[in-house]
XYZ file of C-alpha atoms in Angstrom:
554
model
C 87.132 134.550 41.268
C 85.536 138.004 41.660
C 82.641 136.884 39.479
C 82.072 133.831 41.641
C 82.237 135.787 44.881
C 79.689 138.234 43.517
C 77.227 135.409 42.922
C 77.899 134.482 39.288
C 78.379 130.707 38.698
C 81.546 129.826 36.864
C 80.476 127.246 34.304
C 83.396 124.992 33.270
C 82.267 124.786 29.643
C 82.455 128.584 29.340
C 85.985 129.170 30.501
C 87.177 132.742 30.066
C 90.600 133.596 28.686
C 93.728 131.860 29.917
C 94.916 134.637 32.180
C 91.620 134.701 34.060
C 91.527 130.899 34.316
C 95.101 130.873 35.545
C 94.268 133.518 38.144
C 91.356 131.403 39.321
C 93.600 128.367 39.739
C 96.212 130.406 41.607
C 93.484 131.658 43.913
C 92.376 128.058 44.383
C 95.725 126.900 45.723
C 95.569 129.489 48.487
C 91.863 129.059 49.151
C 91.835 125.286 49.617
C 93.410 125.616 53.044
C 90.333 127.577 54.154
C 86.864 126.198 54.898
C 84.825 125.372 51.823
C 82.638 128.067 50.376
C 80.879 128.672 47.123
C 83.921 130.206 45.509
C 86.359 127.430 46.319
C 83.793 124.772 45.420
C 83.304 126.321 42.000
C 87.047 126.627 41.502
C 87.354 122.964 42.301
C 84.809 122.299 39.550
C 87.065 124.179 37.137
C 89.992 122.057 38.226
C 87.922 118.900 37.852
C 86.878 119.893 34.345
C 90.471 120.593 33.329
C 91.652 117.317 34.843
C 88.959 115.332 33.043
C 89.820 116.933 29.715
C 93.486 116.217 30.359
C 92.773 112.525 30.996
C 90.843 112.316 27.724
C 93.801 113.544 25.725
C 93.002 117.235 25.407
C 94.727 120.331 26.803
C 98.240 118.941 26.443
C 99.993 122.281 26.052
C 102.441 123.726 28.564
C 99.911 126.163 30.011
C 97.475 123.544 31.219
C 100.289 121.298 32.389
C 101.519 124.140 34.613
C 98.041 124.814 36.030
C 97.347 121.175 36.844
C 100.807 120.579 38.263
C 100.342 123.522 40.594
C 96.889 122.493 41.741
C 97.456 118.746 42.293
C 99.654 119.048 45.416
C 97.236 121.484 47.006
C 94.265 119.240 46.321
C 96.069 116.273 47.842
C 96.452 118.208 51.102
C 92.889 119.485 51.087
C 89.615 117.946 52.173
C 88.552 117.547 48.553
C 88.624 114.136 46.867
C 91.583 113.685 44.565
C 89.983 113.625 41.141
C 92.759 111.644 39.528
C 93.164 108.898 42.110
C 90.903 106.183 43.549
C 87.786 107.999 42.484
C 85.572 105.058 43.415
C 86.557 105.247 47.075
C 85.594 108.919 47.278
C 88.474 109.556 49.678
C 91.875 111.125 49.339
C 94.209 108.179 49.863
C 97.224 110.465 50.105
C 95.907 112.102 53.281
C 97.156 111.298 56.776
C 94.443 108.665 57.242
C 95.973 106.679 54.393
C 99.593 107.280 55.305
C 101.981 104.422 54.433
C 102.799 102.034 57.253
C 106.295 102.287 58.638
C 108.232 99.041 58.888
C 110.292 97.920 61.864
C 111.746 94.936 60.053
C 115.516 94.671 59.907
C 116.398 92.421 56.952
C 120.006 92.122 58.154
C 119.082 90.671 61.576
C 119.860 87.053 62.445
C 116.194 86.243 63.164
C 115.107 87.634 59.808
C 117.754 85.637 57.961
C 116.906 82.446 59.856
C 113.201 82.872 59.112
C 113.984 83.645 55.490
C 116.012 80.464 55.039
C 113.470 78.274 56.843
C 110.462 79.671 54.988
C 112.149 79.385 51.595
C 112.926 75.764 52.404
C 109.261 75.130 53.234
C 108.137 76.813 50.027
C 110.666 74.853 47.972
C 109.443 71.600 49.548
C 105.893 72.590 48.638
C 106.908 73.363 45.054
C 108.523 69.941 44.698
C 105.319 68.245 45.858
C 103.163 70.373 43.545
C 105.452 69.724 40.565
C 104.899 65.994 41.047
C 101.148 66.476 41.440
C 100.941 68.505 38.234
C 102.268 65.564 36.223
C 99.067 63.661 36.971
C 99.129 59.871 36.662
C 102.199 57.717 36.155
C 104.282 57.698 32.997
C 102.490 54.693 31.499
C 99.057 56.266 32.008
C 100.169 59.538 30.454
C 101.666 57.710 27.473
C 98.454 55.740 26.823
C 96.461 58.952 27.119
C 98.586 60.710 24.502
C 98.493 57.697 22.165
C 94.707 58.071 21.989
C 95.177 61.553 20.557
C 94.189 63.270 23.799
C 95.722 66.321 25.410
C 96.745 66.073 29.062
C 94.390 67.811 31.474
C 96.607 70.842 32.099
C 97.292 71.180 28.384
C 93.548 71.313 27.852
C 93.123 74.056 30.427
C 95.991 76.096 28.945
C 94.453 75.847 25.476
C 91.051 76.864 26.828
C 92.254 80.008 28.608
C 92.975 83.368 27.010
C 96.603 83.585 25.897
C 98.857 84.852 28.665
C 96.127 84.834 31.311
C 96.533 83.228 34.730
C 94.785 80.186 36.186
C 93.892 80.217 39.891
C 93.953 76.530 40.795
C 92.128 75.181 43.843
C 93.044 72.394 46.241
C 96.184 71.110 44.524
C 97.044 68.974 47.558
C 93.686 67.173 47.567
C 94.160 63.406 47.733
C 97.778 63.597 48.886
C 98.595 60.518 51.019
C 94.881 59.894 51.624
C 94.470 56.401 50.193
C 97.518 54.454 51.295
C 99.538 53.196 48.347
C 96.995 54.555 45.858
C 98.190 57.894 44.540
C 95.435 60.294 43.534
C 97.245 63.483 42.406
C 95.063 66.586 42.832
C 92.188 64.263 43.733
C 91.895 63.208 40.096
C 90.321 66.510 39.046
C 91.765 69.971 38.349
C 89.571 72.918 39.355
C 90.079 76.668 39.331
C 89.185 80.041 37.855
C 90.507 81.289 34.533
C 89.778 83.884 31.871
C 88.002 82.592 28.757
C 87.090 84.991 25.960
C 87.550 87.870 28.370
C 85.280 86.389 31.020
C 86.158 84.734 34.328
C 84.950 81.127 34.448
C 85.056 78.158 36.811
C 86.830 75.187 35.233
C 86.516 71.573 36.443
C 88.587 69.122 34.402
C 88.855 65.374 35.044
C 92.327 63.841 34.818
C 91.900 60.490 33.077
C 95.539 59.573 33.770
C 94.595 59.217 37.463
C 92.643 55.961 37.862
C 90.756 56.599 34.631
C 89.350 59.835 35.997
C 87.098 57.928 38.418
C 85.641 59.728 41.407
C 87.169 59.057 44.810
C 85.537 60.632 47.891
C 88.010 63.529 47.703
C 87.207 63.984 43.989
C 83.534 64.438 44.806
C 84.330 66.874 47.607
C 86.603 68.927 45.360
C 84.044 69.010 42.546
C 81.296 70.163 44.932
C 83.559 72.870 46.346
C 84.218 74.172 42.829
C 80.477 74.401 42.180
C 80.018 76.248 45.466
C 82.604 78.824 44.379
C 80.869 79.182 41.018
C 77.529 79.815 42.693
C 78.865 82.357 45.196
C 80.679 84.316 42.487
C 78.247 83.807 39.560
C 80.931 82.180 37.415
C 80.000 80.172 34.304
C 81.044 76.524 34.759
C 83.111 74.734 32.130
C 83.361 70.971 32.676
C 86.082 69.120 30.751
C 84.700 65.609 31.153
C 86.938 62.537 30.905
C 85.868 60.176 33.671
C 84.944 56.563 34.276
C 82.370 57.628 36.872
C 82.280 56.509 40.500
C 85.182 54.529 41.937
C 83.334 51.266 42.580
C 85.555 49.861 45.371
C 84.765 53.028 47.365
C 81.107 53.386 46.414
C 79.956 53.335 50.042
C 81.894 56.568 50.605
C 80.694 58.428 47.529
C 77.211 57.289 46.541
C 74.437 57.358 49.109
C 74.755 60.476 51.258
C 73.693 64.099 50.769
C 77.071 65.477 49.719
C 78.088 62.490 47.647
C 78.182 61.921 43.892
C 74.552 62.803 43.201
C 74.979 66.292 44.661
C 77.083 67.252 41.626
C 74.063 66.998 39.336
C 71.743 68.614 41.874
C 74.105 71.591 42.016
C 74.323 71.700 38.249
C 70.543 71.968 37.956
C 70.329 74.665 40.637
C 73.167 76.690 39.107
C 71.557 76.572 35.682
C 68.183 77.634 37.111
C 69.885 80.625 38.743
C 71.380 81.748 35.449
C 74.903 80.425 36.042
C 75.803 78.947 32.664
C 76.833 75.262 32.507
C 78.986 74.121 29.573
C 80.259 70.534 29.229
C 83.014 69.340 26.907
C 83.043 65.537 26.607
C 86.644 64.640 25.820
C 86.644 61.033 26.992
C 84.467 58.579 28.832
C 81.320 59.900 30.507
C 79.751 56.887 32.167
C 76.766 56.107 34.408
C 75.766 59.085 36.579
C 78.516 61.114 34.940
C 76.440 61.090 31.762
C 74.176 63.654 33.385
C 76.920 66.302 33.264
C 76.594 66.913 29.488
C 72.901 65.987 29.482
C 72.078 68.672 32.066
C 74.447 71.313 30.697
C 73.155 74.399 28.919
C 75.560 73.648 26.084
C 77.556 70.477 25.462
C 80.382 69.562 23.101
C 81.704 66.086 22.287
C 84.934 64.937 20.626
C 84.670 62.378 17.821
C 86.212 58.944 18.522
C 87.212 59.805 22.113
C 84.097 61.277 23.704
C 81.377 58.866 24.834
C 78.221 59.315 26.905
C 76.177 56.399 28.249
C 74.451 55.276 31.444
C 75.836 51.756 31.044
C 78.986 50.872 29.119
C 79.453 47.964 26.669
C 80.288 45.370 29.383
C 77.143 46.241 31.349
C 75.017 46.218 28.202
C 76.289 42.763 27.308
C 75.641 41.460 30.803
C 72.134 42.931 30.903
C 70.917 42.339 27.343
C 73.485 40.146 25.638
C 74.092 42.848 23.031
C 77.673 43.282 21.860
C 78.428 46.872 20.910
C 81.389 49.248 20.831
C 81.619 52.355 22.982
C 81.470 54.626 19.933
C 78.340 52.911 18.615
C 76.711 52.995 22.037
C 77.323 56.620 22.925
C 79.772 58.340 20.592
C 79.714 61.751 18.979
C 77.802 60.659 15.878
C 74.972 59.143 17.901
C 74.572 61.971 20.397
C 74.934 64.816 17.911
C 72.809 63.213 15.213
C 70.263 60.989 16.965
C 69.864 61.485 20.710
C 70.543 65.224 20.786
C 72.362 64.903 24.119
C 75.297 66.941 22.825
C 75.131 70.166 20.847
C 78.500 70.507 19.113
C 80.603 67.960 17.236
C 84.361 68.380 17.578
C 87.036 66.667 15.524
C 89.731 66.866 18.211
C 90.450 68.121 21.706
C 91.731 71.413 20.337
C 88.662 71.869 18.167
C 86.400 71.161 21.156
C 88.195 73.743 23.281
C 87.836 76.349 20.529
C 84.102 75.608 20.445
C 83.956 76.029 24.217
C 85.679 79.404 23.949
C 83.155 80.449 21.304
C 80.303 79.362 23.590
C 81.646 81.515 26.422
C 82.147 84.460 24.062
C 78.500 84.144 23.089
C 77.360 84.674 26.660
C 77.919 88.440 26.370
C 79.392 90.729 28.994
C 79.316 89.930 32.680
C 76.568 91.620 34.653
C 79.157 92.889 37.127
C 81.558 95.328 35.485
C 85.200 94.665 36.300
C 85.932 98.356 36.548
C 87.972 97.926 39.718
C 90.718 96.141 37.824
C 91.000 99.032 35.377
C 92.114 101.528 38.007
C 95.707 102.524 38.544
C 97.373 100.253 41.098
C 100.406 101.124 43.225
C 102.811 98.364 44.186
C 103.480 97.922 47.941
C 106.441 99.955 49.182
C 108.076 96.808 50.555
C 108.900 93.618 48.690
C 106.688 90.579 49.214
C 109.927 88.574 49.249
C 110.491 89.915 52.771
C 107.493 87.919 54.019
C 109.770 84.878 54.118
C 111.877 86.523 56.798
C 109.025 88.095 58.733
C 106.811 85.093 59.376
C 108.985 82.031 59.875
C 107.975 78.418 60.584
C 108.060 78.698 64.402
C 104.491 79.541 65.395
C 105.579 80.387 68.948
C 107.413 83.462 67.666
C 105.167 86.463 67.207
C 105.234 89.061 64.462
C 103.286 92.245 63.827
C 100.552 91.510 61.292
C 100.941 95.084 60.020
C 104.230 93.956 58.466
C 102.251 91.461 56.388
C 99.603 94.043 55.496
C 102.279 96.514 54.381
C 103.493 93.992 51.797
C 100.168 93.044 50.221
C 98.157 96.290 49.944
C 98.435 99.042 47.335
C 101.159 101.525 48.210
C 101.381 99.934 51.699
C 98.650 102.417 52.714
C 96.428 101.367 55.617
C 93.666 103.355 57.324
C 93.622 101.592 60.690
C 90.287 101.404 62.541
C 90.261 101.732 66.359
C 94.043 101.485 66.529
C 94.223 102.013 70.269
C 91.323 99.767 71.219
C 91.481 95.980 71.287
C 95.076 96.038 70.109
C 95.357 92.276 69.654
C 93.108 92.565 66.590
C 94.233 94.918 63.813
C 91.399 96.263 61.664
C 91.323 98.851 58.922
C 90.783 99.770 55.300
C 93.192 99.295 52.436
C 93.154 98.872 48.694
C 94.202 95.669 46.906
C 94.523 95.940 43.123
C 92.432 99.091 43.255
C 89.579 97.557 45.259
C 88.766 98.813 48.750
C 88.781 96.003 51.333
C 88.406 95.700 55.091
C 91.255 93.797 56.747
C 91.207 91.963 60.088
C 94.535 90.585 61.294
C 95.567 88.927 64.546
C 98.267 90.322 66.818
C 97.718 87.925 69.699
C 94.912 86.273 71.624
C 91.401 87.718 71.314
C 90.102 89.588 74.374
C 86.586 90.938 74.873
C 87.538 94.375 73.556
C 89.202 93.014 70.428
C 86.185 90.762 69.765
C 83.813 93.740 70.033
C 86.115 95.768 67.816
C 86.096 93.060 65.179
C 82.306 92.749 65.258
C 81.905 96.516 64.909
C 84.320 96.661 61.989
C 82.635 93.788 60.158
C 79.226 95.434 60.541
C 80.671 98.679 59.199
C 82.087 96.938 56.136
C 78.787 95.152 55.540
C 76.919 98.445 55.719
C 79.230 99.900 53.067
C 79.444 96.784 50.927
C 83.203 96.396 51.435
C 84.721 92.883 51.062
C 86.539 91.404 54.071
C 90.029 89.894 54.228
C 90.990 87.875 57.324
C 94.671 87.300 58.163
C 94.581 84.466 60.679
C 97.309 83.872 63.247
C 95.275 83.136 66.331
C 95.700 80.945 69.396
C 92.082 81.482 70.455
C 90.075 83.617 72.868
C 91.451 84.588 76.270
C 90.701 82.151 79.103
C 90.627 82.499 82.900
C 88.253 83.780 85.567
C 88.758 87.442 84.726
C 88.070 86.803 81.073
C 84.934 84.803 81.835
C 83.704 87.433 84.301
C 84.288 90.062 81.631
C 81.934 88.245 79.266
C 84.456 86.753 76.847
C 81.963 84.076 75.781
C 79.260 86.621 74.954
C 81.624 89.083 73.295
C 83.279 86.308 71.333
C 79.834 85.178 70.224
C 79.169 88.678 68.875
C 82.257 88.409 66.677
C 81.265 84.932 65.490
C 77.740 86.194 64.761
C 79.067 89.152 62.776
C 81.288 86.854 60.700
C 78.409 84.428 60.129
C 75.944 87.112 59.044
C 78.324 89.109 56.833
C 76.902 89.178 53.318
C 79.935 90.697 51.651
C 82.667 88.564 50.036
C 85.010 87.045 52.647
C 88.533 85.787 51.971
C 90.630 84.087 54.649
C 94.414 83.717 54.623
C 95.954 81.628 57.412
C 99.464 82.996 57.924
C 100.250 81.159 61.174
C 98.234 79.231 63.745
C 94.465 78.798 63.674
C 93.403 77.292 66.967
C 90.121 76.652 68.745
C 87.300 79.168 68.664
C 89.731 81.696 67.219
C 89.279 79.867 63.922
C 85.551 80.603 64.152
C 85.940 84.284 64.993
C 88.399 84.799 62.138
C 86.238 83.203 59.440
C 87.443 79.618 59.264
C 86.105 77.197 56.675
C 82.834 76.634 58.573
C 81.957 80.331 58.128
C 81.900 80.194 54.334
C 84.787 82.355 53.179
C 84.670 82.480 49.415
C 88.310 81.431 49.417
C 90.572 80.116 52.163
C 94.332 79.921 51.654
C 97.084 78.586 53.939
C 100.770 79.401 53.975
C 103.077 76.374 54.254
C 103.860 77.167 57.911
C 100.178 77.377 58.906
C 98.428 74.947 61.247
C 94.764 74.343 62.162
C 93.679 72.436 65.270
C 91.423 72.596 68.315
C 94.458 73.573 70.392
C 98.248 73.503 70.246
C 100.125 70.246 70.703
C 101.461 71.075 74.163
C 98.060 72.194 75.417
C 96.415 69.067 74.038
C 99.024 66.889 75.752
C 98.384 68.595 79.089
C 94.621 68.267 78.742
C 94.836 64.577 77.883
C 97.427 63.777 80.551
């Protein structure tokens, strides 16, 4: 310490004997409470060097353990960044700014228990519906599918993914009760994100047990949405093709318009041109326009005996030319791998094809965006997520503090609230989710002019820093009335909507309650391109509440 104060730099790689180093660290713990100067900055460098060596497996003796243990608490109370924690954020998350939120929830109260019971019932009802959807087509269709030597669609996805990894499925309720007596579970196609050969990929898999895998209007919409997610997140696309093409009785709803069937192949071409890899695995029929999926893919795989690719099937060929030919002869694996060159890899079975697909993904190399955020230490929230059942409840007229939700989803329940005393009906602030810094906006009531301005400011701040945004929607709309209009609610609300629209950082929206009117716009509803939008089973979206709509229409 005397050497440093006299102007001599203390170089970490030339540490003097242990007693002197220990004295320097002891001096550091008393000096950190003072303003920074050259001495304390250099001592911090010594500490940083020791900490780095410790993390790499060196300096494990009792001496260094004692030095580091003595210095850590002091550093956590100082203005210096904590070297061993959240280094990417460059802030000390144990400081007062990142203090854990205190909860006011009483799990033993009658309201909590009533909400808990009601919400669990809603979730259980949802699980029952999803369990039925996950079966796919009816028993007879599944039996015929298996008799052909095919794996069911979810079995295919499980075999494709890395062992033990998760699958984030999209739009499971698509097609539910949409077509009268016709059941179209999951819209006839399973889409989602999963890990393949250590790389996150977008998977779109036709379910041939649902109307032969033909495309209903909702199937097209779901497929296009999956491609949109792939483009926004630069995810390689893996198509598990087993489809009879367009659903002919509904061709007017799926064929002619901009976002109809043809858009799938347009998107595929654009994605490929932008460097987003397209891989097709033909595991069944691939008819008419659907034949372009493997033909336009960067790499394509076909299964012998089951996989076929043709613009017109045997019945159409016979009607047009009089030629009688089998599906395998017309467009099977032997023809397309040996003669036409449409497909690149010849698979003997579904399992073999999926192994080839995994090898194709592995050959892509490492992702351009390092997933370093997921490698950081992550603290569990201080409060159980199970308590969310009792906090929220199905009655949207009952309010709850959105901070109680935040406290149960962010790392360590730590939340650095932004403008806490201004625009109090909108809660904004910084938190960490799985080690990644995010900006959170959550509703605590109707949006006033001040809360709208606060939200716009916060969004612009996050965009400037490149911080992703998470919206927790429970909003009845913007404030109405003469005072609100005179105060410029329309203009201030427009500023919030503009900020949401122009935000170029990832946006994720979670609807935890109501989502009504223009409040849906200001809190990043579907029209404002959140990368993902999720709804809890109690959530509702509409122009206005039922009672208000009844009064307006009366």
